[in-house]
Coordinates of C-alpha atoms in Angstrom, one line a residue:
R874 CA 31.8 -5.0 -19.5
Q875 CA 35.3 -4.2 -20.9
G876 CA 36.7 -6.7 -18.7
K877 CA 38.7 -4.1 -17.0
K878 CA 38.7 -3.8 -13.2
V879 CA 37.0 -0.9 -11.6
E880 CA 38.8 0.9 -8.2
P881 CA 37.1 1.3 -5.4
E882 CA 35.9 5.0 -4.8
T883 CA 35.3 7.1 -1.7
F884 CA 32.6 8.9 -1.8
S885 CA 32.4 11.1 1.7
Q886 CA 28.9 12.4 1.6
V887 CA 25.8 10.4 0.0
T888 CA 22.5 9.9 1.2
I889 CA 20.9 6.4 0.9
F890 CA 17.2 5.4 0.4
F891 CA 16.6 1.8 1.4
S892 CA 13.0 0.2 1.5
D893 CA 11.4 -2.5 1.6
I894 CA 7.5 -4.0 1.7
V895 CA 5.5 -4.4 4.7
G896 CA 3.9 -8.2 5.0
F897 CA 6.3 -9.3 1.9
T898 CA 6.9 -12.4 3.5
D899 CA 3.0 -13.2 3.9
I900 CA 1.8 -11.4 0.3
S901 CA 4.6 -14.0 -1.1
A902 CA 2.5 -16.7 0.7
Q903 CA -0.9 -16.1 -0.4
L904 CA 0.1 -15.1 -4.3
E905 CA 1.2 -17.1 -7.1
P906 CA 5.2 -16.2 -8.2
Q907 CA 3.8 -14.1 -11.4
Y908 CA 1.4 -12.1 -9.4
V909 CA 4.5 -10.9 -6.9
M910 CA 6.8 -10.2 -10.1
N911 CA 4.0 -8.0 -11.4
M912 CA 3.4 -6.0 -8.2
L913 CA 6.8 -5.4 -8.0
D914 CA 7.1 -4.3 -11.5
R915 CA 4.7 -2.1 -10.8
L916 CA 5.9 -0.7 -7.8
Y917 CA 9.4 -0.5 -8.9
T918 CA 8.6 1.2 -12.2
K919 CA 6.9 4.0 -10.4
F920 CA 9.8 4.4 -8.2
D921 CA 12.0 4.3 -11.1
L922 CA 10.2 7.5 -12.4
E923 CA 10.6 9.5 -8.9
C924 CA 14.3 8.5 -8.8
T925 CA 14.5 10.0 -12.2
K926 CA 12.6 13.2 -11.2
Y927 CA 14.9 13.7 -8.4
E928 CA 17.8 12.8 -10.7
L929 CA 19.3 9.9 -8.1
F930 CA 21.2 6.7 -8.8
K931 CA 19.4 3.5 -8.5
V932 CA 21.8 1.1 -7.2
E933 CA 19.8 -2.0 -7.4
T934 CA 16.3 -4.4 -6.3
I935 CA 16.5 -7.2 -4.5
G936 CA 13.0 -8.9 -3.6
D937 CA 11.2 -6.4 -2.1
A938 CA 14.3 -4.2 -1.7
Y939 CA 15.0 -0.9 -3.6
M940 CA 18.0 1.1 -3.1
C941 CA 19.0 4.4 -4.4
V942 CA 21.4 7.2 -3.5
G943 CA 21.9 10.9 -3.9
G944 CA 25.4 12.2 -4.4
I945 CA 26.7 9.8 -7.0
P946 CA 28.3 9.6 -9.3
E947 CA 28.3 13.5 -9.1
E948 CA 28.1 15.2 -6.1
Q949 CA 24.4 16.9 -5.3
E950 CA 24.6 19.8 -2.7
D951 CA 21.3 19.2 -2.3
Q952 CA 21.1 15.1 -2.2
T953 CA 19.5 14.6 1.5
V954 CA 16.6 16.8 0.2
R955 CA 16.1 15.1 -3.1
V956 CA 16.4 11.8 -1.0
A957 CA 14.0 13.0 1.6
L958 CA 11.7 14.2 -1.5
F959 CA 11.9 11.2 -3.0
A960 CA 11.0 9.2 -0.1
M961 CA 8.1 10.9 0.6
G962 CA 6.8 10.5 -3.1
A963 CA 7.8 6.7 -2.7
I964 CA 5.7 6.2 0.4
E965 CA 2.8 7.9 -1.7
V966 CA 3.1 5.9 -4.8
A967 CA 3.4 2.5 -2.9
G968 CA 0.2 3.4 -1.2
S969 CA -1.2 3.5 -5.1
V970 CA -0.2 0.0 -5.5
I971 CA -2.5 -2.4 -5.3
V972 CA -1.0 -5.9 -4.1
N973 CA -2.9 -8.0 -6.8
E974 CA -5.0 -6.3 -9.1
E975 CA -7.4 -9.5 -9.5
R976 CA -7.5 -9.5 -5.6
P977 CA -8.2 -6.0 -4.5
D978 CA -9.2 -7.6 -1.1
L979 CA -5.3 -7.7 -0.7
G980 CA -5.2 -3.9 -0.3
H981 CA -2.1 -2.0 -1.3
V982 CA 1.1 -1.7 -0.8
N983 CA 2.7 -0.5 2.5
I984 CA 6.7 0.4 2.4
R985 CA 8.9 0.9 5.6
V986 CA 11.9 3.3 4.5
G987 CA 15.2 4.0 5.6
I988 CA 17.4 6.9 5.1
H989 CA 21.1 7.9 6.0
T990 CA 24.2 10.3 4.8
G991 CA 27.7 9.5 5.2
S992 CA 30.5 7.9 3.5
V993 CA 30.7 5.0 1.3
I994 CA 32.8 3.3 -0.9
A995 CA 31.8 2.5 -4.8
S996 CA 32.8 -0.3 -7.2
V997 CA 32.3 -3.0 -9.2
A998 CA 32.3 -6.6 -7.9
G999 CA 32.5 -9.7 -9.4
D1000 CA 33.1 -10.8 -13.2
L1001 CA 29.7 -12.5 -14.1
N1002 CA 26.9 -10.1 -14.0
P1003 CA 28.8 -7.2 -12.5
R1004 CA 27.5 -4.7 -10.8
Y1005 CA 28.2 -1.4 -9.1
C1006 CA 27.9 -1.7 -5.5
L1007 CA 28.0 0.4 -2.4
F1008 CA 29.7 -0.6 1.1
G1009 CA 29.9 1.0 4.5
D1010 CA 28.2 1.8 7.5
T1011 CA 26.0 4.1 5.7
V1012 CA 24.6 1.8 3.5
N1013 CA 23.9 -0.8 6.7
T1014 CA 22.5 2.1 8.6
A1015 CA 19.8 3.3 5.7
S1016 CA 18.7 -0.2 5.5

C-alpha cells in the first residue's frame, strides 16, 4: 500500500488448507447471484471464525474456493494439527449452512478439502489491488 515492492520470502514448512463446494456449478445455475453470494458470505464468515480460532492466516477466497495456511507469517510448531482441526471444523460448519434459506430443499453446503505441508514462496503480486500470494507445489497439491 505504500508503493514498495515486497521481496519474496521462502517458508520451508507450512500447512495449507484448500476447499471448494461440491456441486457449486449446479448451485450457481439454480440460484440468482445474490443468493449464491449470500450463501458464500454465510459460509466464509463461519470459516473466518474457525481460522481465527486456530490462529491461521486466511490467504484468499476465489468463488467457492477458500484457502488458509498455518506457519505464516510466524512459525507454528503445531501448524499441521491446527490446520487439520480447522479442516474438521470447516467440514462441520459447512454442513450447517443452508444453500438457500428460501429453498431448504436444496439442502446444506458440502465441501471437499485438501491439506498439504511443505515449502512455499510468499510475496505480493501486482500493483493494482495487491494481494499476498503463495506459490509452489505445496499450494498445487493442497488444491
